[in-house]
mmCIF file of C-alpha atoms and ligand atoms in Angstrom:
data_model
loop_
_atom_site.group_PDB
_atom_site.id
_atom_site.type_symbol
_atom_site.label_atom_id
_atom_site.label_comp_id
_atom_site.label_asym_id
_atom_site.label_seq_id
_atom_site.Cartn_x
_atom_site.Cartn_y
_atom_site.Cartn_z
ATOM 1 C CA UNK U 252 13.693 -16.067 -50.779
ATOM 2 C CA UNK U 253 15.242 -18.915 -48.774
ATOM 3 C CA UNK U 254 14.322 -19.148 -45.148
ATOM 4 C CA UNK U 255 17.427 -19.111 -42.968
ATOM 5 C CA UNK U 256 18.274 -19.455 -39.316
ATOM 6 C CA UNK U 257 20.739 -17.245 -37.473
ATOM 7 C CA UNK U 258 22.062 -16.848 -33.947
ATOM 8 C CA UNK U 259 21.498 -13.479 -32.206
ATOM 9 C CA UNK U 260 23.004 -12.601 -28.861
ATOM 10 C CA UNK U 261 22.157 -9.652 -26.664
ATOM 11 C CA UNK U 262 25.628 -9.296 -25.277
ATOM 12 C CA UNK U 263 26.366 -8.733 -21.534
ATOM 13 C CA UNK U 264 26.379 -4.942 -21.993
ATOM 14 C CA UNK U 265 22.927 -5.054 -23.538
ATOM 15 C CA UNK U 266 21.601 -7.213 -20.675
ATOM 16 C CA UNK U 267 23.144 -4.943 -18.028
ATOM 17 C CA UNK U 268 21.801 -1.837 -19.733
ATOM 18 C CA UNK U 269 18.223 -3.083 -19.871
ATOM 19 C CA UNK U 270 18.239 -3.430 -23.642
ATOM 20 C CA UNK U 271 16.934 -6.993 -23.950
ATOM 21 C CA UNK U 272 13.436 -5.764 -24.680
ATOM 22 C CA UNK U 273 14.323 -2.972 -27.140
ATOM 23 C CA UNK U 274 16.634 -5.300 -29.112
ATOM 24 C CA UNK U 275 14.098 -8.125 -29.267
ATOM 25 C CA UNK U 276 11.426 -5.599 -30.264
ATOM 26 C CA UNK U 277 13.503 -4.384 -33.194
ATOM 27 C CA UNK U 278 13.901 -7.955 -34.464
ATOM 28 C CA UNK U 279 10.306 -8.922 -33.814
ATOM 29 C CA UNK U 280 8.775 -5.871 -35.399
ATOM 30 C CA UNK U 281 10.310 -6.731 -38.804
ATOM 31 C CA UNK U 282 8.492 -10.027 -38.925
ATOM 32 C CA UNK U 283 11.566 -12.150 -38.222
ATOM 33 C CA UNK U 284 10.491 -15.161 -36.151
ATOM 34 C CA UNK U 285 12.078 -16.027 -32.796
ATOM 35 C CA UNK U 286 12.306 -19.808 -32.723
ATOM 36 C CA UNK U 287 14.631 -20.201 -29.677
ATOM 37 C CA UNK U 288 15.278 -17.953 -26.680
ATOM 38 C CA UNK U 289 17.190 -18.262 -23.376
ATOM 39 C CA UNK U 290 19.446 -16.433 -20.957
ATOM 40 C CA UNK U 291 22.909 -17.985 -20.801
ATOM 41 C CA UNK U 292 26.110 -17.522 -18.850
ATOM 42 C CA UNK U 293 28.738 -18.236 -21.506
ATOM 43 C CA UNK U 294 31.672 -20.335 -20.332
ATOM 44 C CA UNK U 295 35.284 -19.895 -21.454
ATOM 45 C CA UNK U 296 34.864 -23.075 -23.534
ATOM 46 C CA UNK U 297 31.720 -21.781 -25.248
ATOM 47 C CA UNK U 298 33.390 -18.417 -25.908
ATOM 48 C CA UNK U 299 36.423 -20.094 -27.461
ATOM 49 C CA UNK U 300 34.181 -22.102 -29.786
ATOM 50 C CA UNK U 301 31.928 -19.155 -30.646
ATOM 51 C CA UNK U 302 34.832 -16.765 -31.381
ATOM 52 C CA UNK U 303 37.334 -19.349 -32.736
ATOM 53 C CA UNK U 304 37.850 -17.286 -35.927
ATOM 54 C CA UNK U 305 39.217 -14.391 -33.827
ATOM 55 C CA UNK U 306 41.594 -16.408 -31.614
ATOM 56 C CA UNK U 307 44.741 -14.802 -33.092
ATOM 57 C CA UNK U 308 43.403 -11.239 -33.031
ATOM 58 C CA UNK U 309 44.716 -8.651 -30.542
ATOM 59 C CA UNK U 310 41.206 -8.001 -29.194
ATOM 60 C CA UNK U 311 40.515 -11.692 -28.549
ATOM 61 C CA UNK U 312 41.336 -11.777 -24.800
ATOM 62 C CA UNK U 313 39.201 -8.705 -24.155
ATOM 63 C CA UNK U 314 36.409 -10.100 -26.278
ATOM 64 C CA UNK U 315 36.274 -13.425 -24.414
ATOM 65 C CA UNK U 316 36.563 -11.614 -21.043
ATOM 66 C CA UNK U 317 33.661 -9.399 -22.053
ATOM 67 C CA UNK U 318 31.352 -12.033 -23.526
ATOM 68 C CA UNK U 319 31.759 -14.156 -20.365
ATOM 69 C CA UNK U 320 31.420 -11.185 -17.975
ATOM 70 C CA UNK U 321 27.668 -11.632 -17.425
ATOM 71 C CA UNK U 322 24.713 -13.401 -18.932
ATOM 72 C CA UNK U 323 23.687 -13.006 -22.567
ATOM 73 C CA UNK U 324 20.292 -13.549 -24.157
ATOM 74 C CA UNK U 325 20.610 -16.049 -26.973
ATOM 75 C CA UNK U 326 18.051 -16.246 -29.746
ATOM 76 C CA UNK U 327 17.558 -18.491 -32.749
ATOM 77 C CA UNK U 328 15.859 -16.330 -35.388
ATOM 78 C CA UNK U 329 14.391 -17.407 -38.703
ATOM 79 C CA UNK U 330 13.026 -15.701 -41.792
ATOM 80 C CA UNK U 331 13.753 -14.976 -45.445
ATOM 81 C CA UNK U 332 17.474 -14.185 -45.696
ATOM 82 C CA UNK U 333 17.475 -13.954 -41.904
ATOM 83 C CA UNK U 334 21.295 -13.812 -41.632
ATOM 84 C CA UNK U 335 21.704 -10.696 -43.785
ATOM 85 C CA UNK U 336 18.487 -9.165 -42.440
ATOM 86 C CA UNK U 337 19.739 -9.354 -38.878
ATOM 87 C CA UNK U 338 23.129 -7.984 -39.903
ATOM 88 C CA UNK U 339 21.421 -4.974 -41.524
ATOM 89 C CA UNK U 340 19.344 -4.356 -38.385
ATOM 90 C CA UNK U 341 22.519 -4.627 -36.212
ATOM 91 C CA UNK U 342 24.561 -2.152 -38.217
ATOM 92 C CA UNK U 343 28.330 -1.988 -38.606
ATOM 93 C CA UNK U 344 30.574 -3.778 -36.066
ATOM 94 C CA UNK U 345 31.937 -0.428 -34.895
ATOM 95 C CA UNK U 346 28.998 1.631 -33.602
ATOM 96 C CA UNK U 347 30.933 4.728 -34.745
ATOM 97 C CA UNK U 348 30.294 3.506 -38.316
ATOM 98 C CA UNK U 349 26.831 2.112 -37.720
ATOM 99 C CA UNK U 350 23.986 4.031 -39.387
ATOM 100 C CA UNK U 351 21.321 5.711 -37.321
ATOM 101 C CA UNK U 352 18.302 3.423 -37.140
ATOM 102 C CA UNK U 353 20.419 0.368 -36.599
ATOM 103 C CA UNK U 354 20.728 -1.313 -33.209
ATOM 104 C CA UNK U 355 24.422 -0.461 -32.821
ATOM 105 C CA UNK U 356 23.998 2.984 -34.387
ATOM 106 C CA UNK U 357 21.205 3.875 -31.958
ATOM 107 C CA UNK U 358 22.179 1.966 -28.787
ATOM 108 C CA UNK U 359 26.008 1.720 -28.702
ATOM 109 C CA UNK U 360 29.117 3.805 -29.008
ATOM 110 C CA UNK U 361 32.190 1.521 -28.603
ATOM 111 C CA UNK U 362 33.288 -1.430 -30.767
ATOM 112 C CA UNK U 363 34.060 -3.436 -27.617
ATOM 113 C CA UNK U 364 30.562 -2.782 -26.219
ATOM 114 C CA UNK U 365 28.375 -3.145 -29.293
ATOM 115 C CA UNK U 366 25.405 -4.825 -27.510
ATOM 116 C CA UNK U 367 24.532 -7.463 -30.096
ATOM 117 C CA UNK U 368 25.881 -10.426 -32.049
ATOM 118 C CA UNK U 369 24.513 -11.888 -35.262
ATOM 119 C CA UNK U 370 25.969 -14.709 -37.306
ATOM 120 C CA UNK U 371 28.016 -13.512 -40.291
ATOM 121 C CA UNK U 372 26.694 -16.088 -42.785
ATOM 122 C CA UNK U 373 24.483 -19.195 -42.981
ATOM 123 C CA UNK U 374 27.410 -21.583 -42.277
ATOM 124 C CA UNK U 375 28.448 -19.623 -39.221
ATOM 125 C CA UNK U 376 24.822 -19.574 -38.030
ATOM 126 C CA UNK U 377 24.526 -23.364 -38.272
ATOM 127 C CA UNK U 378 27.898 -23.729 -36.495
ATOM 128 C CA UNK U 379 26.993 -21.236 -33.717
ATOM 129 C CA UNK U 380 23.415 -22.309 -32.985
ATOM 130 C CA UNK U 381 24.419 -25.700 -31.428
ATOM 131 C CA UNK U 382 26.780 -23.890 -29.028
ATOM 132 C CA UNK U 383 23.677 -22.330 -27.468
ATOM 133 C CA UNK U 384 20.733 -24.582 -28.333
ATOM 134 C CA UNK U 385 19.894 -28.210 -28.383
ATOM 135 C CA UNK U 386 17.879 -28.835 -31.531
ATOM 136 C CA UNK U 387 14.885 -29.758 -29.305
ATOM 137 C CA UNK U 388 14.953 -26.163 -27.918
ATOM 138 C CA UNK U 389 14.400 -24.670 -31.360
ATOM 139 C CA UNK U 390 10.667 -24.617 -32.136
ATOM 140 C CA UNK U 391 9.161 -24.668 -35.611
ATOM 141 C CA UNK U 392 5.723 -23.033 -35.578
ATOM 142 C CA UNK U 393 3.293 -21.180 -37.783
ATOM 143 C CA UNK U 394 1.941 -17.737 -36.962
ATOM 144 C CA UNK U 395 -1.717 -16.994 -37.681
ATOM 145 C CA UNK U 396 -0.663 -13.763 -39.391
ATOM 146 C CA UNK U 397 2.090 -15.426 -41.379
ATOM 147 C CA UNK U 398 0.697 -14.495 -44.821
ATOM 148 C CA UNK U 399 0.461 -10.870 -43.690
ATOM 149 C CA UNK U 400 4.224 -10.898 -43.105
ATOM 150 C CA UNK U 401 5.535 -13.087 -45.911
ATOM 151 C CA UNK U 402 3.658 -13.416 -49.222
ATOM 152 C CA UNK U 403 2.827 -17.121 -49.666
HETATM 153 N N1 UDP M 57 35.783 -6.500 -31.805
HETATM 154 C C1 UDP M 57 36.564 -5.654 -31.042
HETATM 155 N N2 UDP M 57 37.562 -4.958 -31.672
HETATM 156 C C2 UDP M 57 37.818 -5.086 -33.015
HETATM 157 C C3 UDP M 57 36.994 -5.917 -33.779
HETATM 158 C C4 UDP M 57 35.993 -6.611 -33.137
HETATM 159 O O1 UDP M 57 36.377 -5.517 -29.840
HETATM 160 O O2 UDP M 57 38.757 -4.428 -33.510
HETATM 161 C C5 UDP M 57 34.698 -7.221 -31.135
HETATM 162 C C6 UDP M 57 33.337 -6.630 -31.400
HETATM 163 O O3 UDP M 57 32.571 -6.635 -30.187
HETATM 164 C C7 UDP M 57 32.736 -7.542 -32.414
HETATM 165 C C8 UDP M 57 33.353 -8.899 -32.069
HETATM 166 O O4 UDP M 57 34.684 -8.564 -31.648
HETATM 167 O O5 UDP M 57 31.316 -7.560 -32.353
HETATM 168 C C9 UDP M 57 33.437 -9.865 -33.189
HETATM 169 O O6 UDP M 57 34.046 -9.232 -34.307
HETATM 170 P P1 UDP M 57 33.446 -9.423 -35.751
HETATM 171 O O7 UDP M 57 34.437 -8.883 -36.720
HETATM 172 O O8 UDP M 57 33.014 -10.848 -35.953
HETATM 173 O O9 UDP M 57 32.197 -8.448 -35.735
HETATM 174 P P2 UDP M 57 30.601 -8.687 -35.765
HETATM 175 O O10 UDP M 57 30.379 -9.949 -36.556
HETATM 176 O O11 UDP M 57 30.187 -8.845 -34.322
HETATM 177 O O12 UDP M 57 30.015 -7.493 -36.379
HETATM 178 MG MG1 MG M 58 31.300 -11.827 -36.448
#
């Protein structure tokens, strides 16, 4: 399985609600590796770049207002098929459709307050990561228990 990198955000609602830890724990417990981590106040310019694909959508203004309304926790996450793995853990965009056991299914109730972002595909991940991280802030490292998580 190819190792991939993806961008995960604990959105401002997750930070305000004290869900940084529970969301990180859910990612970490799977064996996904956190290779970058910071708290960030997103600017209007960063939001426009991050959500460029949605700029014509009716929810765009609300989305940008929300994502800039308070700090987010940004993470670079790696692992086998990390993009799809994170998306499965997050659950459907609308928490009303998100399965129990997923982050959105368990921790959110409104599509406009869905607590977490994860890149949609590998290309989006590699486009989004530089909005939040300098390459020098992303750390490649081995874990002593690596072979207990991923079969060599
Ligand atoms: N969103 C919204 N209303 C909609 C669709 C999306 O408020 O009708 C918000 C929602 O917070 C979502 C974000 O816009 O997480 C980006 O939408 P996307 O379709 O990329 O969903 P995601 O990739 O976050 O699951
Ligand atoms: Mg998306």
